[in-house]
mmCIF file with all atom_site columns, C-alpha atoms in Angstrom:
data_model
loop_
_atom_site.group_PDB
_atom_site.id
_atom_site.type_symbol
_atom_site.label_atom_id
_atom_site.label_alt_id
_atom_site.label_comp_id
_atom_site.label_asym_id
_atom_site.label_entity_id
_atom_site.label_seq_id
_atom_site.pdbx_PDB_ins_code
_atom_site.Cartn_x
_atom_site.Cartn_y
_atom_site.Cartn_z
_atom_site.occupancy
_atom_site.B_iso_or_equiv
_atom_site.pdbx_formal_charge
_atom_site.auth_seq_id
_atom_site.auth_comp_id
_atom_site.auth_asym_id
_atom_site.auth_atom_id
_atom_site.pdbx_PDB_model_num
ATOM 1   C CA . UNK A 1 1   ? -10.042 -66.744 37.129  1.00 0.00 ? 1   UNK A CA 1
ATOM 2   C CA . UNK A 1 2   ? -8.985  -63.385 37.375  1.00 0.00 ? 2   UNK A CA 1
ATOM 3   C CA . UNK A 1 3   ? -11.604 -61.815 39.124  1.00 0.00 ? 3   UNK A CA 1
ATOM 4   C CA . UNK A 1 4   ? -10.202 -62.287 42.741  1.00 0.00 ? 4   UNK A CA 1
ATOM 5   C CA . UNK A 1 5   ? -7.537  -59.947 41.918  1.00 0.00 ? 5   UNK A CA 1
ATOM 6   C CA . UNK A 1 6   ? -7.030  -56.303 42.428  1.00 0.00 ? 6   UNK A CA 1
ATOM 7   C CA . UNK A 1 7   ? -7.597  -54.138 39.059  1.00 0.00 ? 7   UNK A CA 1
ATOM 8   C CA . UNK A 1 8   ? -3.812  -52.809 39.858  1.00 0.00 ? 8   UNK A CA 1
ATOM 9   C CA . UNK A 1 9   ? -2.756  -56.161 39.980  1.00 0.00 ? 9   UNK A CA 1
ATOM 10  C CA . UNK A 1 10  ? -4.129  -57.407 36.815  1.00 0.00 ? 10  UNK A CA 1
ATOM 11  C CA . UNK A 1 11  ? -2.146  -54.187 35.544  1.00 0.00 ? 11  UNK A CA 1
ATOM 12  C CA . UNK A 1 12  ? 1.390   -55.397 36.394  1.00 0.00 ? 12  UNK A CA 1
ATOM 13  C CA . UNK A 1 13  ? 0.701   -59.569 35.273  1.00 0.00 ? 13  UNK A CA 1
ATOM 14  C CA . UNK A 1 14  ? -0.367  -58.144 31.946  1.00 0.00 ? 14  UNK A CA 1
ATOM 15  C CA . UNK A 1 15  ? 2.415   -55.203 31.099  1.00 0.00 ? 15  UNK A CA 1
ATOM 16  C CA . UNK A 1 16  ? 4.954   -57.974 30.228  1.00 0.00 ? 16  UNK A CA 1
ATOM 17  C CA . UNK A 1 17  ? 2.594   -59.451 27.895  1.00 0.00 ? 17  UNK A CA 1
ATOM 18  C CA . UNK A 1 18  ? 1.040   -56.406 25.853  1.00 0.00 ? 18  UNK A CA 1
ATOM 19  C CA . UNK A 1 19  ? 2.726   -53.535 24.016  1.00 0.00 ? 19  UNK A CA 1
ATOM 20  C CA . UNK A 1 20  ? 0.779   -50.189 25.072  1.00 0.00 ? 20  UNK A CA 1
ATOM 21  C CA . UNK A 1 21  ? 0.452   -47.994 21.876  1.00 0.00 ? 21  UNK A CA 1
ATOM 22  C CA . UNK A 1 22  ? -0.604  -44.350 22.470  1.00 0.00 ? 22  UNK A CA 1
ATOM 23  C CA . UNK A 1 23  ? -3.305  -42.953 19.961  1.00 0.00 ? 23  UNK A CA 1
ATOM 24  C CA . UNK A 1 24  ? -3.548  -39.395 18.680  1.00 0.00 ? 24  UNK A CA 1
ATOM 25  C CA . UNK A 1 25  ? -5.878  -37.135 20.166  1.00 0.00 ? 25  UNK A CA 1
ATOM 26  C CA . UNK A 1 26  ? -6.473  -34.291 17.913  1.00 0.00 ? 26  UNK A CA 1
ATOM 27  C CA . UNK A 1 27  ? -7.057  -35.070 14.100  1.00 0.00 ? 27  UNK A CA 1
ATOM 28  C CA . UNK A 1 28  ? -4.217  -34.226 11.758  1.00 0.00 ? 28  UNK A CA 1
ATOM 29  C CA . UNK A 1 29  ? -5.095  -31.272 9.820   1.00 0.00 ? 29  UNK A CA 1
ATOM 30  C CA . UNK A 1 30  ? -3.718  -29.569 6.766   1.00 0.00 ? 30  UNK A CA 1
ATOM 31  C CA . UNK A 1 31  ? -0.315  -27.500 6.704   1.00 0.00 ? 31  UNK A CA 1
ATOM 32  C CA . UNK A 1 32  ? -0.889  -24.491 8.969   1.00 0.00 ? 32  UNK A CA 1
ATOM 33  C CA . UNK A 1 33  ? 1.481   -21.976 6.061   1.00 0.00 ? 33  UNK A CA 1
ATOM 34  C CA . UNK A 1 34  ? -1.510  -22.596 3.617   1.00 0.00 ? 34  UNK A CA 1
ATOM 35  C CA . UNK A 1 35  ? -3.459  -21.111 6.262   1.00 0.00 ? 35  UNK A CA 1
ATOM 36  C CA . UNK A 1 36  ? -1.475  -17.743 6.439   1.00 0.00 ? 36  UNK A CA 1
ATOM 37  C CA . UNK A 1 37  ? -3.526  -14.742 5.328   1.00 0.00 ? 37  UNK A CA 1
ATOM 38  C CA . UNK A 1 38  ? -0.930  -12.365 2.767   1.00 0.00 ? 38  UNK A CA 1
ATOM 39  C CA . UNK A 1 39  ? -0.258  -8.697  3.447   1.00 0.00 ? 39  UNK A CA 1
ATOM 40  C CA . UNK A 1 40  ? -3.561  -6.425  2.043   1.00 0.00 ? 40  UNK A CA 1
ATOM 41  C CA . UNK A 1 41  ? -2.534  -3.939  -0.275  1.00 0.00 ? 41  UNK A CA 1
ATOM 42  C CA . UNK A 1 42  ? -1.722  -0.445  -0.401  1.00 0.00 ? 42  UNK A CA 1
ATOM 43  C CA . UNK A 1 43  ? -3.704  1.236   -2.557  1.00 0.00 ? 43  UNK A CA 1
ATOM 44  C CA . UNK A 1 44  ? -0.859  3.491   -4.237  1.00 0.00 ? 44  UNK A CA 1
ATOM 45  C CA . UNK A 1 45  ? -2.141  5.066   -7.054  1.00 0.00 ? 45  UNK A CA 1
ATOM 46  C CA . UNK A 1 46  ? -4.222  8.028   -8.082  1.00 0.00 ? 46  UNK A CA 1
ATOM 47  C CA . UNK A 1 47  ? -7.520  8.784   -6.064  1.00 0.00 ? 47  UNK A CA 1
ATOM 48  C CA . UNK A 1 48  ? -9.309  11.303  -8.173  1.00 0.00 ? 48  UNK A CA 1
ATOM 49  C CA . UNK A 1 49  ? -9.720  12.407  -12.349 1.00 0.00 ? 49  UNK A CA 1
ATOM 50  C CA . UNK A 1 50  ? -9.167  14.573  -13.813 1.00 0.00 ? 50  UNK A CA 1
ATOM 51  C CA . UNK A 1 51  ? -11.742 17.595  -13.835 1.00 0.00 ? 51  UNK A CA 1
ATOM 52  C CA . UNK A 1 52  ? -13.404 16.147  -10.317 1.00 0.00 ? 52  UNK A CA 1
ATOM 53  C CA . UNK A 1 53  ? -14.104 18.138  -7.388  1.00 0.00 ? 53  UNK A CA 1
ATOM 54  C CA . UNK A 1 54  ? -12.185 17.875  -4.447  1.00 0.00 ? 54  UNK A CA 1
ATOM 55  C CA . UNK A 1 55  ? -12.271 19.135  -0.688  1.00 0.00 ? 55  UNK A CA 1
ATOM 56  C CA . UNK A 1 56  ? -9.709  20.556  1.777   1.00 0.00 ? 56  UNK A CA 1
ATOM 57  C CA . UNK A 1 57  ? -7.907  17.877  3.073   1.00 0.00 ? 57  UNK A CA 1
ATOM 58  C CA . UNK A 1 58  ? -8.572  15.125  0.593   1.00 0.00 ? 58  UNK A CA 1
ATOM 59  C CA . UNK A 1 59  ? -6.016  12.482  -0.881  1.00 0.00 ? 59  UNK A CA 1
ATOM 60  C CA . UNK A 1 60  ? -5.451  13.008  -4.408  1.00 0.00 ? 60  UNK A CA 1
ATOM 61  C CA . UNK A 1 61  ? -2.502  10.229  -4.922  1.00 0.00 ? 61  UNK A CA 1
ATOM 62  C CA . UNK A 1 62  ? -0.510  7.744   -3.054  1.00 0.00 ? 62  UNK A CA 1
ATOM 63  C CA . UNK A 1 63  ? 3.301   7.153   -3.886  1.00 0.00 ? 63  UNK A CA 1
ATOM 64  C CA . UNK A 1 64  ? 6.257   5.705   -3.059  1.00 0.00 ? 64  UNK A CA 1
ATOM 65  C CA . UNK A 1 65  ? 8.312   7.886   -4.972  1.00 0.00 ? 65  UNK A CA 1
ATOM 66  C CA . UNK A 1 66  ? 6.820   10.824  -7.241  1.00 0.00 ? 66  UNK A CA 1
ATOM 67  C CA . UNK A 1 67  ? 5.275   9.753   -9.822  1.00 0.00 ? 67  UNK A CA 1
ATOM 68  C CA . UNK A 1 68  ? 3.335   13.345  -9.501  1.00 0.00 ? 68  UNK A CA 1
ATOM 69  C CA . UNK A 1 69  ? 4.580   16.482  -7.908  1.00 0.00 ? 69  UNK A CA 1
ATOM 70  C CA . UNK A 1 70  ? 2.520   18.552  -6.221  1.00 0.00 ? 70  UNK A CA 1
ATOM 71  C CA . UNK A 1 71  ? 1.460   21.721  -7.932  1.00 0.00 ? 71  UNK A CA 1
ATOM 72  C CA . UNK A 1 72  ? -0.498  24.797  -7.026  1.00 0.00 ? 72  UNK A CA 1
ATOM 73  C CA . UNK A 1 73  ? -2.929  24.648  -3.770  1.00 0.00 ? 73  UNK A CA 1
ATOM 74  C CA . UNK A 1 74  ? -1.851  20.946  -3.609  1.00 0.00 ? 74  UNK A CA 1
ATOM 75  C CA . UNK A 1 75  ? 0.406   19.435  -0.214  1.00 0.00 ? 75  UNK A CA 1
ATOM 76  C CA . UNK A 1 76  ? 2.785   16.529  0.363   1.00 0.00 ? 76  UNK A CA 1
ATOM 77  C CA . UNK A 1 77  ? 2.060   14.666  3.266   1.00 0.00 ? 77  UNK A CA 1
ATOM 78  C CA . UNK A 1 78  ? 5.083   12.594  4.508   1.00 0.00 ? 78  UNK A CA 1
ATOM 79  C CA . UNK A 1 79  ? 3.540   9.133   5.749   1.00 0.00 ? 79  UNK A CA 1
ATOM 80  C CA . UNK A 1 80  ? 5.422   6.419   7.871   1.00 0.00 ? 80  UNK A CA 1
ATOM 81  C CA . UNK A 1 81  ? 7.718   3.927   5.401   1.00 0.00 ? 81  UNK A CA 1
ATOM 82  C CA . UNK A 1 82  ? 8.394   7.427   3.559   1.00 0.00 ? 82  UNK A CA 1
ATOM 83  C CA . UNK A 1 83  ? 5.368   7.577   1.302   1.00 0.00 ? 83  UNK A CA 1
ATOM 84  C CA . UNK A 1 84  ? 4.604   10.660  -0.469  1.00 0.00 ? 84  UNK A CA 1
ATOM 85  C CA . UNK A 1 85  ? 0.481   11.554  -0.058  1.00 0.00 ? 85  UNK A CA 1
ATOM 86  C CA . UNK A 1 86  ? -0.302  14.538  -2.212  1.00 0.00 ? 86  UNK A CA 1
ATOM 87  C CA . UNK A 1 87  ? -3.367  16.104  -0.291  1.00 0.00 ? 87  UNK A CA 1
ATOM 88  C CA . UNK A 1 88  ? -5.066  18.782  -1.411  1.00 0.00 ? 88  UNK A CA 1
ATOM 89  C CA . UNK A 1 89  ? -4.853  22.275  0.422   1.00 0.00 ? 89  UNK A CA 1
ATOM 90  C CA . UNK A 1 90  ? -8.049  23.898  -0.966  1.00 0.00 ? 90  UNK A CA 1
ATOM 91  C CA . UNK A 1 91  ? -11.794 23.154  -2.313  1.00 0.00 ? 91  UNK A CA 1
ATOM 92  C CA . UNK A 1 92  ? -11.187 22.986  -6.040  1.00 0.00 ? 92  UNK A CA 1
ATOM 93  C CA . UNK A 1 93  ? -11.265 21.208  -9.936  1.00 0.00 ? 93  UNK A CA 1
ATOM 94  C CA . UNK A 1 94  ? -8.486  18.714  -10.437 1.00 0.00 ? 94  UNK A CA 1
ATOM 95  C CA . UNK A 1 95  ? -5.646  19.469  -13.093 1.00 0.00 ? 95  UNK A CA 1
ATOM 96  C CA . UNK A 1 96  ? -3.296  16.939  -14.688 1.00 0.00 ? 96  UNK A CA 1
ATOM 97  C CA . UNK A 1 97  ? -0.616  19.164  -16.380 1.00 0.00 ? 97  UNK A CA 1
ATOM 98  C CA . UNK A 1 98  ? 3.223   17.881  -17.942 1.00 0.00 ? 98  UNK A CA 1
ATOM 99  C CA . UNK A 1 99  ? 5.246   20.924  -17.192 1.00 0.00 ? 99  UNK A CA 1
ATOM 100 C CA . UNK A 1 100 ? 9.113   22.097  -17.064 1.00 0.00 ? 100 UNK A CA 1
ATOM 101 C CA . UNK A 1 101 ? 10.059  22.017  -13.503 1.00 0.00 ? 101 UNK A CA 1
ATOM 102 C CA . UNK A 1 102 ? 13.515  24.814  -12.028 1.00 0.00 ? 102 UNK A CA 1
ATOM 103 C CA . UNK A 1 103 ? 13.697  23.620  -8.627  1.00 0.00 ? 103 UNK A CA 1
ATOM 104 C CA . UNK A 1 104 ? 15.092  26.841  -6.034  1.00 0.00 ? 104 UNK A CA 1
ATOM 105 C CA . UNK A 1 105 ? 19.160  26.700  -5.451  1.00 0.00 ? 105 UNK A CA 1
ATOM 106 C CA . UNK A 1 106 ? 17.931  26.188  -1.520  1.00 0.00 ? 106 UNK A CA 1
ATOM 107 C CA . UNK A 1 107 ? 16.022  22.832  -2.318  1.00 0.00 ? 107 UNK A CA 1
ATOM 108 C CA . UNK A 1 108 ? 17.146  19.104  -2.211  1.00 0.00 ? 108 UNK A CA 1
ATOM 109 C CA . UNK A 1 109 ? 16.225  18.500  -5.661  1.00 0.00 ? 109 UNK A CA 1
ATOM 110 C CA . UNK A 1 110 ? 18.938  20.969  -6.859  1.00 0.00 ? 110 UNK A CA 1
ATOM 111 C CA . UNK A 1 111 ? 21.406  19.555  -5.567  1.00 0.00 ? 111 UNK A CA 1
ATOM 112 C CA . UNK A 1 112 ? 20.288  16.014  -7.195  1.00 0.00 ? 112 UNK A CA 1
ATOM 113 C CA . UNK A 1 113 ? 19.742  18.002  -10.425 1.00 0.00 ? 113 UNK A CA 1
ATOM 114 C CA . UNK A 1 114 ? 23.375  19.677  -10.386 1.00 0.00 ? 114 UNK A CA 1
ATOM 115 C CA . UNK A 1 115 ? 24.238  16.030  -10.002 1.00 0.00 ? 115 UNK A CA 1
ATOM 116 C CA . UNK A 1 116 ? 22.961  14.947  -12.755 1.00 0.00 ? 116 UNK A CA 1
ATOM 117 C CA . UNK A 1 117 ? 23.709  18.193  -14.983 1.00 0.00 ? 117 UNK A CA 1
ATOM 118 C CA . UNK A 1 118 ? 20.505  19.216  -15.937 1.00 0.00 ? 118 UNK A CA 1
ATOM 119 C CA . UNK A 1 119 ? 19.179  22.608  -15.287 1.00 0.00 ? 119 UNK A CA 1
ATOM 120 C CA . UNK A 1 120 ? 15.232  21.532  -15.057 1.00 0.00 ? 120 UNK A CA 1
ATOM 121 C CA . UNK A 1 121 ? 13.149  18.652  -14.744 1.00 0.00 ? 121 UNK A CA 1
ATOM 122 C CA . UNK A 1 122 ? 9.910   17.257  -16.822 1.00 0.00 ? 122 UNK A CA 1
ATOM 123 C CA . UNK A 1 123 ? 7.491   15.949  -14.683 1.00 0.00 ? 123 UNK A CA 1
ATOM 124 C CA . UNK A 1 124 ? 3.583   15.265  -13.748 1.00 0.00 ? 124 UNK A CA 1
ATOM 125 C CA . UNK A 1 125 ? 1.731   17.544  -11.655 1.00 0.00 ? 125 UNK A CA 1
ATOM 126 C CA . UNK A 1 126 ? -1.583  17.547  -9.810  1.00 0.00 ? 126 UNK A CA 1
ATOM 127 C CA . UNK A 1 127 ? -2.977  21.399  -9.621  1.00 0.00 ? 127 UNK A CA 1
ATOM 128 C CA . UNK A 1 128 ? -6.333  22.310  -7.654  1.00 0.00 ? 128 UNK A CA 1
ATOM 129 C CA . UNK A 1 129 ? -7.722  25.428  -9.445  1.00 0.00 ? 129 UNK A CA 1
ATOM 130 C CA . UNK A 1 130 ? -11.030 27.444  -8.629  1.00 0.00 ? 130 UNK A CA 1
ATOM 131 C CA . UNK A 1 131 ? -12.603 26.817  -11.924 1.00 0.00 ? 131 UNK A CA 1
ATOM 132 C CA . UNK A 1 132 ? -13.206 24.280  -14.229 1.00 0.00 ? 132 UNK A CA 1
ATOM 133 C CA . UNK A 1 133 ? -11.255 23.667  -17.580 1.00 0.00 ? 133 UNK A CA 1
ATOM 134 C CA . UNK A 1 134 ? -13.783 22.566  -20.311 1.00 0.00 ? 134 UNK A CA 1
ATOM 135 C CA . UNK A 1 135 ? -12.359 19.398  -21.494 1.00 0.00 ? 135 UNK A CA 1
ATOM 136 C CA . UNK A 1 136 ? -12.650 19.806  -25.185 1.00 0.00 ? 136 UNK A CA 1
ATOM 137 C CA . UNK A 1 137 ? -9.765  19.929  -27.732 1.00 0.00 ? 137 UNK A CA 1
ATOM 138 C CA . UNK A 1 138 ? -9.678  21.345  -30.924 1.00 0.00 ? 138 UNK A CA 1
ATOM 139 C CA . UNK A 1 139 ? -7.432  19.749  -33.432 1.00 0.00 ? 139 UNK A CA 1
ATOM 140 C CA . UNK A 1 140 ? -5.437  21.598  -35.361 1.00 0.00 ? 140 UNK A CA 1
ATOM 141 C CA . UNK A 1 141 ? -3.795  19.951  -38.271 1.00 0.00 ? 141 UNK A CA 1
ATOM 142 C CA . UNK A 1 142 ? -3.491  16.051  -39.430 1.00 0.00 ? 142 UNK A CA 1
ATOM 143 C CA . UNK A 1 143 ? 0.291   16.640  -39.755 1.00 0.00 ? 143 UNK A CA 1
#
């Protein structure tokens, strides 16, 4: 019955009679957030022990703030996002030491310290020395 007519035709008698429903074309898929890879980390923390061996130019700790000053033979390296990279400055033994710290009138630190009114600071050092400190201890008395 219908065959005589045109296939553009047949298009037209039958819009009035059928609803056209479009389908989807790419499969739904899980939330795309889920997906999102998070920020790696950045390592901050000390690189070496005590007692190893390091070389010129190696990272001995990464900071944010200092958690260790640097001592002797040992260099702060100023980083983007202001973190403080103690590198070393010489081939040497690594020393951990707690020491009394008088910063120079001509320093920053001073000036935060005359803030504060205290006349030194207590703090954690890194030190690279030539030679190595035997790590034995000799106890002295129970009391």
């Amino acid at each position: 019955m219908w065959g005589n007519f045109p296939p553009f035709v047949l298009r037209y008698v039958f819009a009035d009679s059928l609803t056209l429903t479009r389908g989807a074309k790419v499969k739904a898929r899980r939330a795309v957030r889920s997906r999102r890879k998070s920020t790696p980390g950045k390592y901050r923390t000390i690189q070496v022990d005590d007692g190893d061996w390091v070389e010129e130019g190696q990272i001995l700790a990464k900071q944010n703030t200092f958690a260790f000053y640097p001592g002797t033979n040992v260099d702060v390296r100023d980083e983007r996002f202001s973190s403080k990279t103690l590198v070393a400055d010489c081939p040497g033994y690594i020393r951990f030491a707690v020491e009394e710290f008088h910063p120079p009138s001509d320093s920053d630190l001073y000036t935060v310290m005359k803030a504060r009114e205290t006349k030194s600071l207590i703090g954690r050092f890194i030190h690279v020395t030539n030679s190595k400190f035997p790590n034995r201890f000799r106890l002295i008395s129970l009391t």
